[in-house]
PDB file of C-alpha atoms and ligand atoms in Angstrom:
ATOM      1  CA  MET A  30     190.200 103.071  71.859  1.00 45.00           C
ATOM      2  CA  ALA A  31     193.829 103.689  72.672  1.00 53.00           C
ATOM      3  CA  ASN A  32     194.194 101.249  75.590  1.00 85.00           C
ATOM      4  CA  ALA A  33     192.353  99.335  78.270  1.00 91.00           C
ATOM      5  CA  GLU A  34     193.501 101.646  81.071  1.00 92.00           C
ATOM      6  CA  SER A  35     191.978 104.704  79.337  1.00 95.00           C
ATOM      7  CA  GLU A  36     188.786 102.763  78.735  1.00 96.00           C
ATOM      8  CA  THR A  37     188.512 101.821  82.427  1.00 97.00           C
ATOM      9  CA  LEU A  38     189.035 105.451  83.531  1.00 97.00           C
ATOM     10  CA  LEU A  39     186.419 106.732  81.078  1.00 98.00           C
ATOM     11  CA  LEU A  40     183.829 104.141  82.055  1.00 98.00           C
ATOM     12  CA  GLU A  41     184.394 104.894  85.733  1.00 98.00           C
ATOM     13  CA  PHE A  42     184.133 108.668  85.202  1.00 98.00           C
ATOM     14  CA  ALA A  43     180.903 108.224  83.190  1.00 98.00           C
ATOM     15  CA  ARG A  44     179.466 106.052  85.982  1.00 98.00           C
ATOM     16  CA  LEU A  45     180.301 108.677  88.630  1.00 98.00           C
ATOM     17  CA  VAL A  46     178.533 111.381  86.581  1.00 98.00           C
ATOM     18  CA  ARG A  47     175.439 109.253  85.808  1.00 98.00           C
ATOM     19  CA  GLU A  48     175.043 107.949  89.366  1.00 98.00           C
ATOM     20  CA  ALA A  49     176.001 111.274  91.031  1.00 98.00           C
ATOM     21  CA  ALA A  50     178.495 109.202  93.023  1.00 98.00           C
ATOM     22  CA  CYS A  51     182.017 109.813  94.304  1.00 98.00           C
ATOM     23  CA  ASN A  52     185.072 107.664  95.065  1.00 98.00           C
ATOM     24  CA  PRO A  53     187.528 107.799  97.973  1.00 96.00           C
ATOM     25  CA  TYR A  54     190.593 109.847  97.045  1.00 95.00           C
ATOM     26  CA  CYS A  55     194.161 110.617  97.978  1.00 91.00           C
ATOM     27  CA  GLY A  56     196.111 113.885  97.839  1.00 92.00           C
ATOM     28  CA  ASP A  57     194.966 117.156  96.271  1.00 94.00           C
ATOM     29  CA  LEU A  58     191.881 117.033  94.082  1.00 98.00           C
ATOM     30  CA  LYS A  59     192.098 118.471  90.555  1.00 98.00           C
ATOM     31  CA  VAL A  60     189.077 119.797  88.667  1.00 98.00           C
ATOM     32  CA  GLY A  61     188.637 120.037  84.905  1.00 98.00           C
ATOM     33  CA  VAL A  62     186.067 122.621  83.852  1.00 98.00           C
ATOM     34  CA  ASP A  63     184.777 122.143  80.296  1.00 98.00           C
ATOM     35  CA  LEU A  64     182.640 125.118  79.234  1.00 96.00           C
ATOM     36  CA  GLY A  65     181.036 123.670  76.116  1.00 95.00           C
ATOM     37  CA  THR A  66     178.449 124.934  73.663  1.00 94.00           C
ATOM     38  CA  ALA A  67     176.064 122.118  74.653  1.00 95.00           C
ATOM     39  CA  ASN A  68     177.302 121.001  78.086  1.00 97.00           C
ATOM     40  CA  ILE A  69     179.235 122.342  81.061  1.00 97.00           C
ATOM     41  CA  VAL A  70     181.122 119.419  82.608  1.00 98.00           C
ATOM     42  CA  LEU A  71     183.210 119.386  85.798  1.00 98.00           C
ATOM     43  CA  ALA A  72     185.540 116.399  86.232  1.00 99.00           C
ATOM     44  CA  VAL A  73     187.386 115.670  89.492  1.00 98.00           C
ATOM     45  CA  VAL A  74     190.469 113.446  89.695  1.00 98.00           C
ATOM     46  CA  ASP A  75     192.875 112.853  92.580  1.00 98.00           C
ATOM     47  CA  SER A  76     196.669 113.079  92.773  1.00 96.00           C
ATOM     48  CA  LYS A  77     196.917 109.616  91.163  1.00 96.00           C
ATOM     49  CA  ASN A  78     194.638 110.761  88.313  1.00 97.00           C
ATOM     50  CA  ASN A  79     191.832 108.442  89.377  1.00 97.00           C
ATOM     51  CA  PRO A  80     188.314 109.719  88.616  1.00 98.00           C
ATOM     52  CA  ILE A  81     186.663 110.852  91.854  1.00 98.00           C
ATOM     53  CA  ALA A  82     183.458 112.672  90.838  1.00 98.00           C
ATOM     54  CA  GLY A  83     181.839 114.600  88.009  1.00 98.00           C
ATOM     55  CA  VAL A  84     178.809 116.543  86.956  1.00 98.00           C
ATOM     56  CA  THR A  85     177.297 117.698  83.663  1.00 98.00           C
ATOM     57  CA  TYR A  86     174.790 120.469  82.992  1.00 98.00           C
ATOM     58  CA  PRO A  87     173.187 121.699  79.752  1.00 96.00           C
ATOM     59  CA  SER A  88     174.939 124.853  78.561  1.00 92.00           C
ATOM     60  CA  THR A  89     173.460 127.996  77.044  1.00 91.00           C
ATOM     61  CA  VAL A  90     176.340 130.264  77.965  1.00 94.00           C
ATOM     62  CA  VAL A  91     179.018 129.404  75.406  1.00 92.00           C
ATOM     63  CA  ARG A  92     178.848 129.542  71.638  1.00 89.00           C
ATOM     64  CA  ASP A  93     181.674 128.059  69.596  1.00 80.00           C
ATOM     65  CA  GLY A  94     184.201 128.513  72.390  1.00 82.00           C
ATOM     66  CA  ILE A  95     183.111 132.067  73.218  1.00 90.00           C
ATOM     67  CA  VAL A  96     181.321 132.965  76.475  1.00 94.00           C
ATOM     68  CA  VAL A  97     178.110 134.766  75.494  1.00 95.00           C
ATOM     69  CA  ASP A  98     176.516 134.968  78.977  1.00 96.00           C
ATOM     70  CA  TYR A  99     179.190 135.641  81.580  1.00 96.00           C
ATOM     71  CA  PRO A 100     176.959 136.007  84.702  1.00 96.00           C
ATOM     72  CA  THR A 101     175.057 132.766  84.046  1.00 96.00           C
ATOM     73  CA  ALA A 102     178.267 130.890  83.163  1.00 97.00           C
ATOM     74  CA  THR A 103     179.833 131.951  86.469  1.00 98.00           C
ATOM     75  CA  ARG A 104     176.699 131.138  88.464  1.00 98.00           C
ATOM     76  CA  VAL A 105     176.355 127.664  86.906  1.00 98.00           C
ATOM     77  CA  VAL A 106     180.030 126.760  87.439  1.00 98.00           C
ATOM     78  CA  LYS A 107     179.782 127.996  91.062  1.00 98.00           C
ATOM     79  CA  GLN A 108     176.651 125.868  91.649  1.00 98.00           C
ATOM     80  CA  LEU A 109     178.244 122.783  90.088  1.00 98.00           C
ATOM     81  CA  LYS A 110     181.366 123.339  92.226  1.00 98.00           C
ATOM     82  CA  GLN A 111     179.198 123.522  95.378  1.00 98.00           C
ATOM     83  CA  GLN A 112     177.264 120.418  94.341  1.00 98.00           C
ATOM     84  CA  LEU A 113     180.507 118.441  93.993  1.00 98.00           C
ATOM     85  CA  GLU A 114     181.895 119.857  97.250  1.00 98.00           C
ATOM     86  CA  GLN A 115     178.792 118.693  99.125  1.00 98.00           C
ATOM     87  CA  ARG A 116     179.085 115.255  97.565  1.00 97.00           C
ATOM     88  CA  LEU A 117     182.790 115.011  98.443  1.00 97.00           C
ATOM     89  CA  GLY A 118     182.691 116.824 101.797  1.00 96.00           C
ATOM     90  CA  CYS A 119     185.666 119.035 100.947  1.00 96.00           C
ATOM     91  CA  THR A 120     186.569 122.280  99.183  1.00 97.00           C
ATOM     92  CA  LEU A 121     187.696 122.141  95.548  1.00 98.00           C
ATOM     93  CA  THR A 122     190.398 124.677  94.698  1.00 98.00           C
ATOM     94  CA  TYR A 123     192.660 123.732  91.791  1.00 98.00           C
ATOM     95  CA  ALA A 124     191.241 123.718  88.276  1.00 98.00           C
ATOM     96  CA  ALA A 125     192.092 123.779  84.608  1.00 98.00           C
ATOM     97  CA  THR A 126     189.928 124.710  81.687  1.00 98.00           C
ATOM     98  CA  ALA A 127     190.108 124.296  77.920  1.00 95.00           C
ATOM     99  CA  ILE A 128     189.514 126.161  74.680  1.00 93.00           C
ATOM    100  CA  PRO A 129     188.875 125.047  71.128  1.00 89.00           C
ATOM    101  CA  PRO A 130     192.104 125.494  69.126  1.00 88.00           C
ATOM    102  CA  GLY A 131     192.388 128.929  67.530  1.00 83.00           C
ATOM    103  CA  ILE A 132     190.415 130.941  70.106  1.00 86.00           C
ATOM    104  CA  SER A 133     191.842 134.460  70.632  1.00 88.00           C
ATOM    105  CA  ALA A 134     193.793 135.419  73.765  1.00 90.00           C
ATOM    106  CA  GLY A 135     190.963 137.767  74.857  1.00 91.00           C
ATOM    107  CA  ASN A 136     188.305 135.047  74.678  1.00 91.00           C
ATOM    108  CA  THR A 137     190.621 132.574  76.398  1.00 93.00           C
ATOM    109  CA  LYS A 138     191.017 135.061  79.270  1.00 95.00           C
ATOM    110  CA  ILE A 139     187.226 135.356  79.590  1.00 95.00           C
ATOM    111  CA  ILE A 140     186.857 131.566  79.891  1.00 96.00           C
ATOM    112  CA  ALA A 141     189.541 131.510  82.618  1.00 96.00           C
ATOM    113  CA  ASN A 142     187.822 134.448  84.373  1.00 97.00           C
ATOM    114  CA  VAL A 143     184.534 132.505  84.532  1.00 98.00           C
ATOM    115  CA  VAL A 144     186.285 129.612  86.274  1.00 98.00           C
ATOM    116  CA  GLU A 145     188.121 131.956  88.674  1.00 98.00           C
ATOM    117  CA  SER A 146     184.949 133.946  89.439  1.00 98.00           C
ATOM    118  CA  ALA A 147     183.316 130.645  90.404  1.00 98.00           C
ATOM    119  CA  GLY A 148     185.984 130.286  93.114  1.00 98.00           C
ATOM    120  CA  PHE A 149     188.670 128.136  91.469  1.00 98.00           C
ATOM    121  CA  GLU A 150     192.373 128.770  91.067  1.00 98.00           C
ATOM    122  CA  VAL A 151     193.067 128.173  87.358  1.00 98.00           C
ATOM    123  CA  THR A 152     196.442 126.467  86.986  1.00 98.00           C
ATOM    124  CA  ASN A 153     196.296 125.575  83.275  1.00 97.00           C
ATOM    125  CA  ILE A 154     194.405 126.240  80.035  1.00 96.00           C
ATOM    126  CA  VAL A 155     194.688 123.532  77.360  1.00 95.00           C
ATOM    127  CA  ASP A 156     193.439 122.958  73.814  1.00 93.00           C
ATOM    128  CA  GLU A 157     190.399 120.637  73.921  1.00 93.00           C
ATOM    129  CA  PRO A 158     191.828 117.944  71.584  1.00 94.00           C
ATOM    130  CA  VAL A 159     195.069 117.957  73.584  1.00 94.00           C
ATOM    131  CA  ALA A 160     193.084 117.275  76.761  1.00 96.00           C
ATOM    132  CA  ALA A 161     191.345 114.379  74.979  1.00 97.00           C
ATOM    133  CA  ALA A 162     194.699 112.988  73.761  1.00 96.00           C
ATOM    134  CA  SER A 163     195.999 112.819  77.330  1.00 96.00           C
ATOM    135  CA  VAL A 164     193.113 110.530  78.382  1.00 97.00           C
ATOM    136  CA  LEU A 165     193.493 108.307  75.322  1.00 97.00           C
ATOM    137  CA  LYS A 166     197.286 108.279  75.838  1.00 95.00           C
ATOM    138  CA  ILE A 167     197.878 109.255  72.227  1.00 95.00           C
ATOM    139  CA  ARG A 168     201.332 110.507  71.246  1.00 94.00           C
ATOM    140  CA  HIS A 169     200.938 110.235  67.457  1.00 95.00           C
ATOM    141  CA  GLY A 170     197.902 110.944  65.323  1.00 96.00           C
ATOM    142  CA  ALA A 171     195.034 113.376  64.894  1.00 97.00           C
ATOM    143  CA  VAL A 172     192.547 113.954  67.713  1.00 97.00           C
ATOM    144  CA  VAL A 173     189.222 115.385  66.575  1.00 97.00           C
ATOM    145  CA  ASP A 174     186.731 116.781  69.126  1.00 96.00           C
ATOM    146  CA  VAL A 175     183.268 117.080  67.581  1.00 97.00           C
ATOM    147  CA  GLY A 176     181.215 118.971  70.147  1.00 95.00           C
ATOM    148  CA  GLY A 177     177.962 120.884  70.069  1.00 95.00           C
ATOM    149  CA  GLY A 178     179.322 123.979  68.369  1.00 93.00           C
ATOM    150  CA  THR A 179     182.699 123.191  66.877  1.00 92.00           C
ATOM    151  CA  THR A 180     184.915 120.543  65.323  1.00 95.00           C
ATOM    152  CA  GLY A 181     188.472 120.971  66.585  1.00 94.00           C
ATOM    153  CA  MET A 182     191.549 118.985  65.681  1.00 95.00           C
ATOM    154  CA  SER A 183     195.104 118.685  66.972  1.00 95.00           C
ATOM    155  CA  ILE A 184     197.801 116.570  65.330  1.00 97.00           C
ATOM    156  CA  LEU A 185     200.358 115.096  67.699  1.00 96.00           C
ATOM    157  CA  ARG A 186     203.799 113.780  66.891  1.00 95.00           C
ATOM    158  CA  ASN A 187     205.943 112.330  69.690  1.00 94.00           C
ATOM    159  CA  GLY A 188     203.450 113.780  72.148  1.00 90.00           C
ATOM    160  CA  LYS A 189     203.873 117.338  70.798  1.00 92.00           C
ATOM    161  CA  VAL A 190     201.157 119.296  69.002  1.00 93.00           C
ATOM    162  CA  ILE A 191     202.279 120.134  65.454  1.00 95.00           C
ATOM    163  CA  PHE A 192     198.946 121.449  64.135  1.00 95.00           C
ATOM    164  CA  SER A 193     195.639 122.678  65.593  1.00 94.00           C
ATOM    165  CA  ASP A 194     192.534 124.206  64.113  1.00 94.00           C
ATOM    166  CA  ASP A 195     188.838 124.566  64.758  1.00 93.00           C
ATOM    167  CA  GLU A 196     185.706 125.182  62.667  1.00 94.00           C
ATOM    168  CA  PRO A 197     182.196 126.111  63.836  1.00 92.00           C
ATOM    169  CA  THR A 198     180.400 122.909  62.775  1.00 94.00           C
ATOM    170  CA  GLY A 199     179.089 120.506  65.430  1.00 96.00           C
ATOM    171  CA  GLY A 200     176.091 118.675  66.834  1.00 97.00           C
ATOM    172  CA  THR A 201     174.029 121.881  66.871  1.00 96.00           C
ATOM    173  CA  HIS A 202     174.231 121.975  63.078  1.00 97.00           C
ATOM    174  CA  MET A 203     173.029 118.361  62.900  1.00 98.00           C
ATOM    175  CA  THR A 204     170.033 119.309  65.058  1.00 98.00           C
ATOM    176  CA  LEU A 205     169.233 122.338  62.873  1.00 98.00           C
ATOM    177  CA  VAL A 206     169.254 120.150  59.738  1.00 98.00           C
ATOM    178  CA  LEU A 207     166.977 117.618  61.437  1.00 98.00           C
ATOM    179  CA  ALA A 208     164.581 120.311  62.687  1.00 98.00           C
ATOM    180  CA  GLY A 209     164.357 121.764  59.158  1.00 98.00           C
ATOM    181  CA  ALA A 210     163.840 118.369  57.503  1.00 97.00           C
ATOM    182  CA  LEU A 211     161.130 117.244  59.948  1.00 97.00           C
ATOM    183  CA  GLY A 212     159.512 120.678  60.454  1.00 98.00           C
ATOM    184  CA  ILE A 213     159.900 120.504  64.251  1.00 98.00           C
ATOM    185  CA  SER A 214     161.519 122.655  66.979  1.00 98.00           C
ATOM    186  CA  PHE A 215     165.240 122.550  67.792  1.00 97.00           C
ATOM    187  CA  ALA A 216     164.490 120.974  71.199  1.00 96.00           C
ATOM    188  CA  GLN A 217     162.339 118.207  69.666  1.00 98.00           C
ATOM    189  CA  ALA A 218     164.960 117.548  66.976  1.00 98.00           C
ATOM    190  CA  ASP A 219     167.733 117.339  69.583  1.00 97.00           C
ATOM    191  CA  GLU A 220     165.805 114.631  71.464  1.00 97.00           C
ATOM    192  CA  ILE A 221     165.091 112.616  68.299  1.00 98.00           C
ATOM    193  CA  LYS A 222     168.758 112.937  67.294  1.00 98.00           C
ATOM    194  CA  LYS A 223     169.823 111.171  70.510  1.00 97.00           C
ATOM    195  CA  ASP A 224     167.170 108.414  70.331  1.00 98.00           C
ATOM    196  CA  PRO A 225     169.041 105.161  69.535  1.00 97.00           C
ATOM    197  CA  ALA A 226     165.833 103.663  68.077  1.00 98.00           C
ATOM    198  CA  ARG A 227     165.811 106.344  65.345  1.00 97.00           C
ATOM    199  CA  GLU A 228     169.542 106.334  64.554  1.00 98.00           C
ATOM    200  CA  GLN A 229     169.276 105.001  60.955  1.00 97.00           C
ATOM    201  CA  GLU A 230     166.587 107.501  59.981  1.00 97.00           C
ATOM    202  CA  VAL A 231     168.395 110.387  61.712  1.00 98.00           C
ATOM    203  CA  PHE A 232     171.785 109.566  60.233  1.00 98.00           C
ATOM    204  CA  ALA A 233     170.414 109.564  56.678  1.00 98.00           C
ATOM    205  CA  MET A 234     169.331 113.191  57.227  1.00 98.00           C
ATOM    206  CA  ILE A 235     172.412 114.472  59.056  1.00 98.00           C
ATOM    207  CA  LYS A 236     174.988 112.608  56.930  1.00 98.00           C
ATOM    208  CA  PRO A 237     175.793 115.738  54.852  1.00 97.00           C
ATOM    209  CA  VAL A 238     176.831 117.520  58.087  1.00 98.00           C
ATOM    210  CA  VAL A 239     179.162 114.627  58.981  1.00 98.00           C
ATOM    211  CA  GLU A 240     180.554 114.702  55.425  1.00 98.00           C
ATOM    212  CA  LYS A 241     181.218 118.435  55.828  1.00 97.00           C
ATOM    213  CA  MET A 242     183.049 117.771  59.128  1.00 98.00           C
ATOM    214  CA  ALA A 243     185.063 115.008  57.465  1.00 98.00           C
ATOM    215  CA  SER A 244     185.992 117.243  54.543  1.00 97.00           C
ATOM    216  CA  ILE A 245     187.161 119.977  56.970  1.00 97.00           C
ATOM    217  CA  VAL A 246     189.331 117.399  58.764  1.00 98.00           C
ATOM    218  CA  ASP A 247     190.590 116.039  55.413  1.00 98.00           C
ATOM    219  CA  GLY A 248     191.664 119.562  54.418  1.00 97.00           C
ATOM    220  CA  TRP A 249     193.572 120.035  57.666  1.00 97.00           C
ATOM    221  CA  LEU A 250     195.295 116.643  57.247  1.00 97.00           C
ATOM    222  CA  ARG A 251     196.340 117.212  53.622  1.00 95.00           C
ATOM    223  CA  TYR A 252     199.979 117.967  54.470  1.00 93.00           C
ATOM    224  CA  TYR A 253     200.375 115.377  57.225  1.00 96.00           C
ATOM    225  CA  ALA A 254     201.164 111.666  56.920  1.00 94.00           C
ATOM    226  CA  THR A 255     198.928 110.917  59.909  1.00 95.00           C
ATOM    227  CA  LYS A 256     197.576 107.342  59.868  1.00 96.00           C
ATOM    228  CA  ASN A 257     195.027 107.451  62.675  1.00 97.00           C
ATOM    229  CA  ILE A 258     192.205 109.829  63.540  1.00 98.00           C
ATOM    230  CA  TYR A 259     190.839 109.546  67.111  1.00 98.00           C
ATOM    231  CA  VAL A 260     187.343 110.974  67.445  1.00 98.00           C
ATOM    232  CA  VAL A 261     185.747 112.277  70.663  1.00 98.00           C
ATOM    233  CA  GLY A 262     182.872 114.673  71.513  1.00 98.00           C
ATOM    234  CA  GLY A 263     179.115 114.144  71.806  1.00 98.00           C
ATOM    235  CA  ALA A 264     178.329 114.613  68.118  1.00 98.00           C
ATOM    236  CA  SER A 265     180.432 111.556  67.200  1.00 98.00           C
ATOM    237  CA  HIS A 266     177.981 109.117  68.879  1.00 97.00           C
ATOM    238  CA  PHE A 267     176.534 107.749  65.604  1.00 97.00           C
ATOM    239  CA  GLU A 268     177.587 104.248  64.546  1.00 96.00           C
ATOM    240  CA  GLN A 269     178.230 105.316  60.935  1.00 97.00           C
ATOM    241  CA  PHE A 270     180.192 108.431  61.920  1.00 98.00           C
ATOM    242  CA  THR A 271     183.576 106.722  61.691  1.00 98.00           C
ATOM    243  CA  SER A 272     182.972 105.138  58.277  1.00 98.00           C
ATOM    244  CA  VAL A 273     182.032 108.532  56.767  1.00 98.00           C
ATOM    245  CA  PHE A 274     185.260 109.990  58.175  1.00 98.00           C
ATOM    246  CA  ALA A 275     187.306 106.984  56.987  1.00 98.00           C
ATOM    247  CA  ASN A 276     185.900 107.153  53.430  1.00 98.00           C
ATOM    248  CA  GLN A 277     186.543 110.880  53.158  1.00 97.00           C
ATOM    249  CA  THR A 278     190.044 110.917  54.651  1.00 97.00           C
ATOM    250  CA  GLY A 279     191.405 107.478  53.705  1.00 97.00           C
ATOM    251  CA  ARG A 280     192.724 107.108  57.275  1.00 98.00           C
ATOM    252  CA  GLN A 281     191.861 104.785  60.126  1.00 98.00           C
ATOM    253  CA  VAL A 282     189.213 106.363  62.336  1.00 98.00           C
ATOM    254  CA  ILE A 283     188.831 105.287  65.964  1.00 97.00           C
ATOM    255  CA  ARG A 284     185.971 106.628  68.080  1.00 97.00           C
ATOM    256  CA  SER A 285     186.349 106.642  71.843  1.00 97.00           C
ATOM    257  CA  ILE A 286     183.851 105.072  74.176  1.00 97.00           C
ATOM    258  CA  GLU A 287     181.982 107.670  76.286  1.00 97.00           C
ATOM    259  CA  PRO A 288     182.865 110.411  73.771  1.00 98.00           C
ATOM    260  CA  LEU A 289     181.104 113.121  75.839  1.00 98.00           C
ATOM    261  CA  PHE A 290     183.483 112.676  78.752  1.00 98.00           C
ATOM    262  CA  VAL A 291     186.943 112.333  77.194  1.00 98.00           C
ATOM    263  CA  THR A 292     187.789 116.036  76.955  1.00 97.00           C
ATOM    264  CA  PRO A 293     186.460 116.996  80.437  1.00 98.00           C
ATOM    265  CA  LEU A 294     188.443 114.163  82.061  1.00 98.00           C
ATOM    266  CA  GLY A 295     191.559 115.231  80.120  1.00 98.00           C
ATOM    267  CA  ILE A 296     191.181 118.807  81.349  1.00 98.00           C
ATOM    268  CA  ALA A 297     191.220 117.527  84.946  1.00 98.00           C
ATOM    269  CA  LEU A 298     194.408 115.539  84.235  1.00 98.00           C
ATOM    270  CA  SER A 299     196.064 118.765  83.004  1.00 97.00           C
ATOM    271  CA  VAL A 300     195.674 120.617  86.345  1.00 98.00           C
ATOM    272  CA  ARG A 301     199.138 121.617  87.603  1.00 97.00           C
ATOM    273  CA  ARG A 302     200.035 120.800  91.216  1.00 91.00           C
TER     274      ARG A 302
HETATM  275  N1  LIG B 418     173.728 110.031  71.856  1.00 83.55           N
HETATM  276  C1  LIG B 418     173.952 111.098  71.087  1.00 83.55           C
HETATM  277  N2  LIG B 418     173.773 111.020  69.749  1.00 83.55           N
HETATM  278  C2  LIG B 418     173.985 112.076  68.955  1.00 83.55           C
HETATM  279  N3  LIG B 418     174.411 113.276  69.386  1.00 83.55           N
HETATM  280  C3  LIG B 418     174.610 113.402  70.709  1.00 83.55           C
HETATM  281  C4  LIG B 418     174.411 112.339  71.626  1.00 83.55           C
HETATM  282  N4  LIG B 418     174.713 112.763  72.877  1.00 83.55           N
HETATM  283  C5  LIG B 418     175.076 114.048  72.742  1.00 83.55           C
HETATM  284  N5  LIG B 418     175.018 114.449  71.460  1.00 83.55           N
HETATM  285  C6  LIG B 418     175.303 115.773  70.903  1.00 83.55           C
HETATM  286  O1  LIG B 418     176.639 116.114  71.231  1.00 83.55           O
HETATM  287  C7  LIG B 418     176.741 117.526  71.366  1.00 83.55           C
HETATM  288  C8  LIG B 418     177.388 117.857  72.684  1.00 83.55           C
HETATM  289  O2  LIG B 418     178.665 117.275  72.727  1.00 83.55           O
HETATM  290  P1  LIG B 418     179.789 117.858  73.717  1.00 83.55           P
HETATM  291  O3  LIG B 418     179.303 117.861  75.111  1.00 83.55           O
HETATM  292  O4  LIG B 418     181.039 117.124  73.391  1.00 83.55           O
HETATM  293  O5  LIG B 418     179.841 119.362  73.182  1.00 83.55           O
HETATM  294  P2  LIG B 418     180.352 120.669  73.924  1.00 83.55           P
HETATM  295  O6  LIG B 418     181.658 120.369  74.560  1.00 83.55           O
HETATM  296  O7  LIG B 418     179.281 121.205  74.806  1.00 83.55           O
HETATM  297  O8  LIG B 418     180.510 121.662  72.676  1.00 83.55           O
HETATM  298  P3  LIG B 418     181.818 122.375  72.067  1.00 83.55           P
HETATM  299  O9  LIG B 418     182.999 121.511  72.407  1.00 83.55           O
HETATM  300  O10 LIG B 418     181.567 122.438  70.597  1.00 83.55           O
HETATM  301  O11 LIG B 418     181.828 123.726  72.701  1.00 83.55           O
HETATM  302  C9  LIG B 418     175.327 118.099  71.275  1.00 83.55           C
HETATM  303  O12 LIG B 418     175.098 118.610  69.975  1.00 83.55           O
HETATM  304  C10 LIG B 418     174.464 116.864  71.547  1.00 83.55           C
HETATM  305  O13 LIG B 418     173.181 116.976  70.940  1.00 83.55           O
HETATM  306 MG1  LIG B 419     183.579 120.319  73.883  1.00 83.55          MG
END
C-alpha cells in the first residue's frame, strides 16, 4: 500500500458500498463510472476528494473494455445513478470514466456515450491504471489493473505515464480454467473462486493463468528499470498472487487493499471541475 491516507480512503469507500451508506459532503460531487467486464462501479467523492457514496453491480455489458450491449449498459448506469441520487438527496451531474490502455478512439467514444446517455456530463476519460495510481498516490512505478477481462499496465515516472498496454487476460480466464478442471458451470466456478475457504485448492488450479499475466507484465517491463509493481483489480485477491508476480518479474510487488475499488475511486478523483 502506498500510504496510510490512501488506505483510509479505500476502506471508507468500500464501507460505503457494502453498507449502501453515504457521508455528508461539501461542494460539487464528482462521480467515477467504471464500466468493467465483471462489475459496473459508480464512486462519488466531494470537492475535497472524500468518499461520499458508491455502488457496484455485476456487469454483462462490457467485454475487454468494449461495450457489447449499449442499451443495457445505459439503463444500468442510469439506474445506479438514480439509486445514488436517492441515497444522497441530490442530483449527480459531473462524471469521468475510464478505459483499459490501448482501446481505440471509437470504442472510447462509445464508453463516454453510455455515461452521457445515462444523464452525466463526462468531463474526463482516463486510463484505468492511471486512475488507480492517483488513489495510491504513486508517481513512480508500474500500476497493474487485473480485472475480469483484461490485465492493463501503466508505468509512471515523475507522475507522467511513459508506457501503457493491455491484454485480454483476467479473472474470467481464471474462472474458465476452474470450470474446466472441476467440470462445473462458469457461475459455480466463479463462486468457488471467491470462497476464501477454498483459496489453496483454487490457486493451485489457476496458477498458470497468474503466471501468464505475470509473463505479460514482465514482457512490458523488459525495457524499464521499474522497481515496484502495484497491483489492483478484483482478480488480484489471492494471497499468492504477488509472489508469482515477484518471482516472474524480479521486482517488488505490492497489492492494494480493497483491490476491487481502487480504479473506480481513482476515476472519481479525475473528474474535472
Ligand atoms: N475475492 C475474490 N477472489 C478472487 N477473484 C475475485 C474476488 N473478487 C472478485 N474477483 C474477480 O475479480 C474480477 C472482477 O474484478 P474487477 O471488478 O476489478 O474487474 P472489471 O473492472 O469488471 O473488469 P475489467 O477491468 O477487466 O473490464 C472477476 O473476475 C471476479 O471474479
Ligand atoms: Mg476494471
